[in-house]
Short mmCIF file of C-alpha atoms in Angstrom, two decimals:
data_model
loop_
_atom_site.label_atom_id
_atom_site.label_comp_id
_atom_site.label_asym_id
_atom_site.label_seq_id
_atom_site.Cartn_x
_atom_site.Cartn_y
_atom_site.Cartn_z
CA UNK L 893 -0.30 68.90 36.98
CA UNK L 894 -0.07 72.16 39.08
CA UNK L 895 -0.53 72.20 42.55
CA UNK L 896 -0.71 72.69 45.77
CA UNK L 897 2.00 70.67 46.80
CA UNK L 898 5.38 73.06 48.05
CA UNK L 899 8.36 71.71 47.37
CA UNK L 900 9.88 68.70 45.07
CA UNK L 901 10.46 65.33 46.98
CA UNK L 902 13.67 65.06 45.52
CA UNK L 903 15.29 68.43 44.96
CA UNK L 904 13.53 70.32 46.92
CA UNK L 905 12.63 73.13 44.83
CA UNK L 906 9.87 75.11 45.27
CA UNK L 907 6.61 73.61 43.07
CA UNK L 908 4.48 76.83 42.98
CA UNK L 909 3.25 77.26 39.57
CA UNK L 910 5.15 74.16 38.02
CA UNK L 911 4.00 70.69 37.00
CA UNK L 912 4.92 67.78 39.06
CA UNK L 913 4.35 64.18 38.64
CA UNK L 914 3.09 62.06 42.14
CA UNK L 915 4.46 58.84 43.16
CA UNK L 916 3.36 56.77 46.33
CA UNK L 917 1.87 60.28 47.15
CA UNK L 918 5.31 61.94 46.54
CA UNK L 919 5.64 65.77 44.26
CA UNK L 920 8.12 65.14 42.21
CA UNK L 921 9.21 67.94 39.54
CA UNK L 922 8.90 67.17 36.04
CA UNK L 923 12.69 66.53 35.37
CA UNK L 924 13.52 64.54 39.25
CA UNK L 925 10.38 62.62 38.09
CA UNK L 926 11.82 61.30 34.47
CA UNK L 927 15.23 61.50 35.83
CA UNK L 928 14.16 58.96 38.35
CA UNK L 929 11.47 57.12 37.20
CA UNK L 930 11.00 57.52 33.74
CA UNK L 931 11.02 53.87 31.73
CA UNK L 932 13.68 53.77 29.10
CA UNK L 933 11.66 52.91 25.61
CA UNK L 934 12.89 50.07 23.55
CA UNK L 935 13.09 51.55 20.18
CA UNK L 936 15.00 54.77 20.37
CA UNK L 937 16.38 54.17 24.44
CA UNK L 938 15.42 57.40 25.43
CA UNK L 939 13.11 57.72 28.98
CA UNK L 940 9.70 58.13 28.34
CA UNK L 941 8.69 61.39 29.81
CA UNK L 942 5.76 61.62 32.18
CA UNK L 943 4.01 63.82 29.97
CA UNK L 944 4.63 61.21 27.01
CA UNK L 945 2.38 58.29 26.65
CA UNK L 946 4.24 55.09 27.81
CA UNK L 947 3.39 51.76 26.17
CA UNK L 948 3.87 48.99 27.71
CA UNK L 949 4.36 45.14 26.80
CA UNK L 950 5.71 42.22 28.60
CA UNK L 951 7.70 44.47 31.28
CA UNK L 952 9.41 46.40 28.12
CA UNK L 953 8.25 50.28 27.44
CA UNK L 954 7.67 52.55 24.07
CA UNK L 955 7.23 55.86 23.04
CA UNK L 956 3.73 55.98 21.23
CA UNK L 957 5.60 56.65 18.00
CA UNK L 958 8.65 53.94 18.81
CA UNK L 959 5.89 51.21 18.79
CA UNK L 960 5.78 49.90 15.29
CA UNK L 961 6.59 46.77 13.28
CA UNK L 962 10.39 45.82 13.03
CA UNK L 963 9.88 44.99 9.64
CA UNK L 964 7.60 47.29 7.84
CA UNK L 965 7.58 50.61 10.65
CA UNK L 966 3.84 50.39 10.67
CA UNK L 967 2.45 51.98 13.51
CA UNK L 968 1.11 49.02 16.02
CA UNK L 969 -0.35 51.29 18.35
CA UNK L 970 -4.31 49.61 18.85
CA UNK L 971 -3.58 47.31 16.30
CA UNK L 972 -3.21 43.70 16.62
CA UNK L 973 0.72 42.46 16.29
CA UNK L 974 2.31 39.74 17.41
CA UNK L 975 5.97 38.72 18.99
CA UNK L 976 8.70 36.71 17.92
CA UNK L 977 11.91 36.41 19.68
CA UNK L 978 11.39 39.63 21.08
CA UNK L 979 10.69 41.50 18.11
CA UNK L 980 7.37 42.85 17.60
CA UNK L 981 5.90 42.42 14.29
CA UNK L 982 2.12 43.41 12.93
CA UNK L 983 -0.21 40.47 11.78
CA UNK L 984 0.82 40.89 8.26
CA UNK L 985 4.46 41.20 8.46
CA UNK L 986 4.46 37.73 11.00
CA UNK L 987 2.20 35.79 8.38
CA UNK L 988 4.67 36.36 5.67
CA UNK L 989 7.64 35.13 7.93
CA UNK L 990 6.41 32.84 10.05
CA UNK L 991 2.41 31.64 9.45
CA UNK L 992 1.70 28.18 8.12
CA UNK L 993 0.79 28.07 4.49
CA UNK L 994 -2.50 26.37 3.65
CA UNK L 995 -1.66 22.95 2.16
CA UNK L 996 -4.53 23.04 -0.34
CA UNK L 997 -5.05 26.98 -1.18
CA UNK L 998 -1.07 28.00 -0.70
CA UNK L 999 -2.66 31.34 1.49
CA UNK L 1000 -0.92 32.17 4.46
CA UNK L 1001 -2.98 30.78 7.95
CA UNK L 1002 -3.28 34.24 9.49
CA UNK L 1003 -2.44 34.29 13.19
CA UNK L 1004 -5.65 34.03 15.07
CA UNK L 1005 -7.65 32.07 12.64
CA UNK L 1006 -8.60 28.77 13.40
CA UNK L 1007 -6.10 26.00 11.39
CA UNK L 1008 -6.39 22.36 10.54
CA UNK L 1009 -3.07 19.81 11.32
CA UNK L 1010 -2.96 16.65 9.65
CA UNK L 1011 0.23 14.26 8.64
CA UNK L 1012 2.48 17.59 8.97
CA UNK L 1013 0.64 19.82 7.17
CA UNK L 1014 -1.87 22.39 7.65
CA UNK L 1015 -4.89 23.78 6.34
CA UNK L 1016 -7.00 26.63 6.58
CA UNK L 1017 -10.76 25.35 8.19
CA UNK L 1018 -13.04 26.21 5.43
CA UNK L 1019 -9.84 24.39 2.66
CA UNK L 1020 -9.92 21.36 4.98
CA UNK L 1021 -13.12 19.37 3.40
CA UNK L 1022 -14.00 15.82 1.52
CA UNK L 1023 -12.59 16.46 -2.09
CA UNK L 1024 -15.66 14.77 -3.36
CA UNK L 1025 -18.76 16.13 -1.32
CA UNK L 1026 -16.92 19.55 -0.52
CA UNK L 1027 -18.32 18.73 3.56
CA UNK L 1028 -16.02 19.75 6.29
CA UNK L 1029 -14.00 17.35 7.69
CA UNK L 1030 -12.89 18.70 10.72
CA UNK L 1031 -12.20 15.58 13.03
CA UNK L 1032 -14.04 13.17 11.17
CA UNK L 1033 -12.56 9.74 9.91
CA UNK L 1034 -10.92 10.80 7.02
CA UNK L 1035 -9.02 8.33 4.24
CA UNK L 1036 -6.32 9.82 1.75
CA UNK L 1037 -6.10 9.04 -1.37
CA UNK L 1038 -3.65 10.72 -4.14
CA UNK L 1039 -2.54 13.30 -1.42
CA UNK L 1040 -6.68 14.35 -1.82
CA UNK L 1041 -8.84 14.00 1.94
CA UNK L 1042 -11.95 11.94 1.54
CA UNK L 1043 -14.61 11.30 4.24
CA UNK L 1044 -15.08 7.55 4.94
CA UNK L 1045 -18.54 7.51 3.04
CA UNK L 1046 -17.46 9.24 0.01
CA UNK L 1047 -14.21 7.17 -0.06
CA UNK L 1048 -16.14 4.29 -0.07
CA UNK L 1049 -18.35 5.29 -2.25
CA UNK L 1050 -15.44 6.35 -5.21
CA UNK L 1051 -12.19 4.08 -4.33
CA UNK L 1052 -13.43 0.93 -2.13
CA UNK L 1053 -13.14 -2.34 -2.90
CA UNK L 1054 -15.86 -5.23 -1.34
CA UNK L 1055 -14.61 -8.11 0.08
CA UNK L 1056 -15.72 -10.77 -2.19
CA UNK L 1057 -16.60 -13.24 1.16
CA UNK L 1058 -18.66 -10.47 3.85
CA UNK L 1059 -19.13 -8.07 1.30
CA UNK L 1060 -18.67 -4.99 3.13
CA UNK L 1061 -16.09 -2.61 2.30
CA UNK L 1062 -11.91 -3.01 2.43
CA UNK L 1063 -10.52 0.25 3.85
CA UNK L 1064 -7.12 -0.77 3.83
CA UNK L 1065 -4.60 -4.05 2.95
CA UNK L 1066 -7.03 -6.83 1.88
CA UNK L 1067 -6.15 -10.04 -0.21
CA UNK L 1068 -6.49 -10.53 -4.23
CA UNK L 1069 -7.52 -14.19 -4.91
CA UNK L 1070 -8.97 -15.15 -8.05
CA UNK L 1071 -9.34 -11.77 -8.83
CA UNK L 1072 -11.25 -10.85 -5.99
CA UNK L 1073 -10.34 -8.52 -3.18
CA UNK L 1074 -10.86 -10.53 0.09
CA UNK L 1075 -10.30 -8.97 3.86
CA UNK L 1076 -7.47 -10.82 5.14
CA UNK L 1077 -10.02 -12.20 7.92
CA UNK L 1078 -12.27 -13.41 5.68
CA UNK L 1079 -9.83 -15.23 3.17
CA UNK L 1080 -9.76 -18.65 5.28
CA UNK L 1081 -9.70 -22.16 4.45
CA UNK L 1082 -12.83 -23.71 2.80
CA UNK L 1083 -13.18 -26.46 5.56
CA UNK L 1084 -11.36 -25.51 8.74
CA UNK L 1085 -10.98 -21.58 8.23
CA UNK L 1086 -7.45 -20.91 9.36
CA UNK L 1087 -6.73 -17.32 7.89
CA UNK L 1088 -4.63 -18.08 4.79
CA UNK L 1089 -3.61 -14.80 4.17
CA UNK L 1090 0.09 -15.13 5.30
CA UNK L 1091 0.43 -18.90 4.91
CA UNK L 1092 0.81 -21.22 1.66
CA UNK L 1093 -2.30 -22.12 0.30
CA UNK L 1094 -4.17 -24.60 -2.24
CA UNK L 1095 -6.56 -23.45 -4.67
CA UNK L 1096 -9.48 -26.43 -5.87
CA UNK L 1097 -12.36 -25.45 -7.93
CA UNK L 1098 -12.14 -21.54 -7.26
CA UNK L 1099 -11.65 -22.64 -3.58
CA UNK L 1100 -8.64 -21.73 -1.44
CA UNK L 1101 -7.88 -24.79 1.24
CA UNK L 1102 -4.95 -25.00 3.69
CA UNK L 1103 -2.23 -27.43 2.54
CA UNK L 1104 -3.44 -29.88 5.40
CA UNK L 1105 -7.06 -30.15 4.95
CA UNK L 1106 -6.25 -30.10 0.76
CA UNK L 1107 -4.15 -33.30 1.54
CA UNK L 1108 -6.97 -34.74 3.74
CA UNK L 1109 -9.40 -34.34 1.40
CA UNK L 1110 -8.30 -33.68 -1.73
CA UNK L 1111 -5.05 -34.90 -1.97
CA UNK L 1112 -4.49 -38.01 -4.55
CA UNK L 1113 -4.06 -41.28 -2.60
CA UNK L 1114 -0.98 -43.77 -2.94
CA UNK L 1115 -2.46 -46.94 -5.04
CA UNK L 1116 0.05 -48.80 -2.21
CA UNK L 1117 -0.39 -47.72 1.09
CA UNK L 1118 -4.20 -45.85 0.48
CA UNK L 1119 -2.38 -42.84 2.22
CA UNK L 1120 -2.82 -39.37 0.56
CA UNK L 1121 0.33 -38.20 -1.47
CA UNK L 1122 1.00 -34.42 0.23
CA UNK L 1123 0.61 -31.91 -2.20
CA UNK L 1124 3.53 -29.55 -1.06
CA UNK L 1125 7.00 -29.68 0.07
CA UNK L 1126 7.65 -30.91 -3.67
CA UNK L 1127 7.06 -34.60 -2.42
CA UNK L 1128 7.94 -37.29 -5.48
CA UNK L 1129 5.26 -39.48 -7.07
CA UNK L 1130 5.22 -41.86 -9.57
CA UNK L 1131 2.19 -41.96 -11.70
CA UNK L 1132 0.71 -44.31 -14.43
CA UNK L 1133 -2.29 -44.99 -15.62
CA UNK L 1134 -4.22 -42.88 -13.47
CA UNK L 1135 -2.81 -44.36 -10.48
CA UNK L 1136 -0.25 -43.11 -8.42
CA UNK L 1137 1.89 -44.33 -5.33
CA UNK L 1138 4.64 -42.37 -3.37
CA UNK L 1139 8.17 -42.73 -4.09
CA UNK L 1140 8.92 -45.39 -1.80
CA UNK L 1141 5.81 -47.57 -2.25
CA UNK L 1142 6.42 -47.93 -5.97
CA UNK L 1143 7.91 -51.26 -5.61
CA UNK L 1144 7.24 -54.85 -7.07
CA UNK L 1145 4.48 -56.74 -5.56
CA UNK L 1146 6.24 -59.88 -4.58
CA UNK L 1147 10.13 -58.99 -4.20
CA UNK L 1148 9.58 -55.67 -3.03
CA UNK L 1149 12.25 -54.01 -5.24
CA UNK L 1150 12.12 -50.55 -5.99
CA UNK L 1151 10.63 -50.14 -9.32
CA UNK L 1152 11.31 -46.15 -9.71
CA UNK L 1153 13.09 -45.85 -12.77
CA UNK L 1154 13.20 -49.06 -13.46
CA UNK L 1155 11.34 -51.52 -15.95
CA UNK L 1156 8.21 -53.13 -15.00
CA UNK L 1157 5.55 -55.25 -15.98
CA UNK L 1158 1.17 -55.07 -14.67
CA UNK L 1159 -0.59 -58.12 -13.91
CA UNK L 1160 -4.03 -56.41 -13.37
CA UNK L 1161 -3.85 -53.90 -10.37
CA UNK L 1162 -0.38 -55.67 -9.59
CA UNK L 1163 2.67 -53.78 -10.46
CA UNK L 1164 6.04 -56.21 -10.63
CA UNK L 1165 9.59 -56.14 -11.31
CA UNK L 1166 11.03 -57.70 -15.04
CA UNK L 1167 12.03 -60.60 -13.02
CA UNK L 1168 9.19 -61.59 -11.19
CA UNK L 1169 7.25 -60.61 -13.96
CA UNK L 1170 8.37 -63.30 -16.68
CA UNK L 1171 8.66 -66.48 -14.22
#
C-alpha cells in the first residue's frame, strides 16, 4: 500500500511514493517488512513476501504454488488433503497409501466417509449389510457364518438349528443327542434335571438320565442283596438266567463260598456250591 506514513519503522527511509506493509500499527518498507517478518514457506524455504499469498497450516507456511501433494504435486490449494507425519497429501494420494480397504468390495474407504469396524476389518457403510436380505446392519446383532455377516433373523432363518427340548433356536454351542441338537440347558436328566451336558450320562428308551437316578431306577438289581448293580465305573456282575447279583454276593447259599468262576449247582431260586450241592 502507499501512504501517508513518512518514514520506515525500521530503516528509516523515507516512504513517499513506496509500498509499505503495517505491523502493530508500524510502516514498514516492503524489503524491512519480509526481511523481518516474512514466514519462511515449507516447500521451497524461501520467505513468503508480503505481497505473496501466505498459506498457512498447523503453525507451518506456503507459497500458494508450494502447497501441493508430496506425492502427486497436485495443487491442494481449496481442495480437501489430508496429513500424515507431516507430509501433506490430497484425498486421493492418502487413500492409496494409507485408507482402509473395504473388506467386502476391496475399494479404498475414502477419508471422510463414514466406515464400518468389525473383528479387524472394515467396511464401507452401504457394503456392510445381511448377505441374505441385503438390510444394513450397522450395529445390529449380527452372526457370521463362512466369513459372510447375517442379521440374527435371517441367520436363523438359513443356518439355525432348534433345540429339540424348548424348541427355539441354538445360536451357538448346543448338544447332539440322538441326533438332535439340544441347548446345553435344556439337555438334563429325565427325572432330576441336572444339566448333562458336561457330565457322563445314560441313555434308556431315547431318554438321557444321570448315572445316579439311572441306577435308582433303572439299574438291574442284585438277586442277593435286592440292591441295584451301578451301571458305571465298569462294576462286575455275574449274570444267569436272567438274574444277576454283584460280584461279591455271588456266593453259595449255605457255606457262603464265592461261587465266581467256580462250579455251581440251582435248587430253585437257591444258588450253591458243588459241595453243598450233592450232600
Amino acid at each position: 500500500m502507499t501512504s501517508g506514513h513518512t518514514d520506515c519503522h525500521f530503516c528509516l527511509q523515507s516512504l513517499r511514493g513506496r509500498k509499505y506493509a503495517l505491523r502493530e500499527e508500524n510502516a514498514y518498507c516492503v524489503p524491512c517488512y519480509d526481511s523481518l517478518y516474512a514466514n519462511p514457506c515449507e516447500e521451497c524455504k524461501q520467505p513468503i513476501e508480503c505481497n505473496s499469498k501466505d498459506l498457512a497450516y498447523k503453525g507451518r507456511h506456503w507459497h500458494e504454488g508450494c502447497f501441493r501433494c508430496a506425492k502427486c504435486s497436485r495443487s491442494l490449494v481449496e481442495k480437501p488433503f489430508a496429513a500424515k507425519d507431516e507430509v501433506l497429501l490430497c484425498t486421493e494420494c492418502y487413500s492409496d497409501e494409507y485408507s482402509s480397504k473395504c473388506f467386502h468390495c476391496q475399494k479404498t474407504i475414502m477419508p471422510g466417509s463414514r466406515k464400518m469396524e468389525f473383528k479387524g476389518s472394515s467396511w464401507h457403510e452401504t457394503c456392510f449389510v445381511c448377505q441374505y436380505c441385503r438390510q444394513p446392519l450397522g450395529t445390529k446383532p449380527l452372526i457370521t457364518k463362512d466369513n459372510e455377516n447375517y442379521c440374527v433373523p435371517c441367520f436363523e432363518k438359513q443356518f439355525a438349528h432348534h433345540c429339540y427340548a424348548c424348541k427355539k433356536v441354538i445360536t451357538s454351542g448346543g448338544v447332539t443327542y440322538h441326533d438332535q441338537p439340544w441347548h446345553e440347558e435344556c439337555f438334563v436328566c429325565a427325572v432330576c434335571k441336572t444339566q448333562l451336558s458336561r457330565q457322563r450320562f445314560i441313555s434308556k428308551d431315547e431318554y438321557p438320565f444321570c448315572v445316579d437316578c439311572f441306577s435308582k431306577f433303572h439299574a438291574k438289581k442284585c438277586a442277593a442283596c435286592k440292591k441295584p448293580i451301578p451301571a458305571h465305573g465298569g462294576a462286575k456282575y455275574i449274570s444267569f438266567e436272567e438274574r444277576q447279583w454283584h460280584g461279591e454276593c455271588f456266593s453259595c447259599m449255605k457255606c457262603s463260598v464265592s461261587l465266581v468262576g467256580r462250579e455251581f449247582l440251582t435248587r430253585q431260586d437257591d444258588i450253591l456250591c458243588h459241595k453243598c450241592g450233592s450232600a
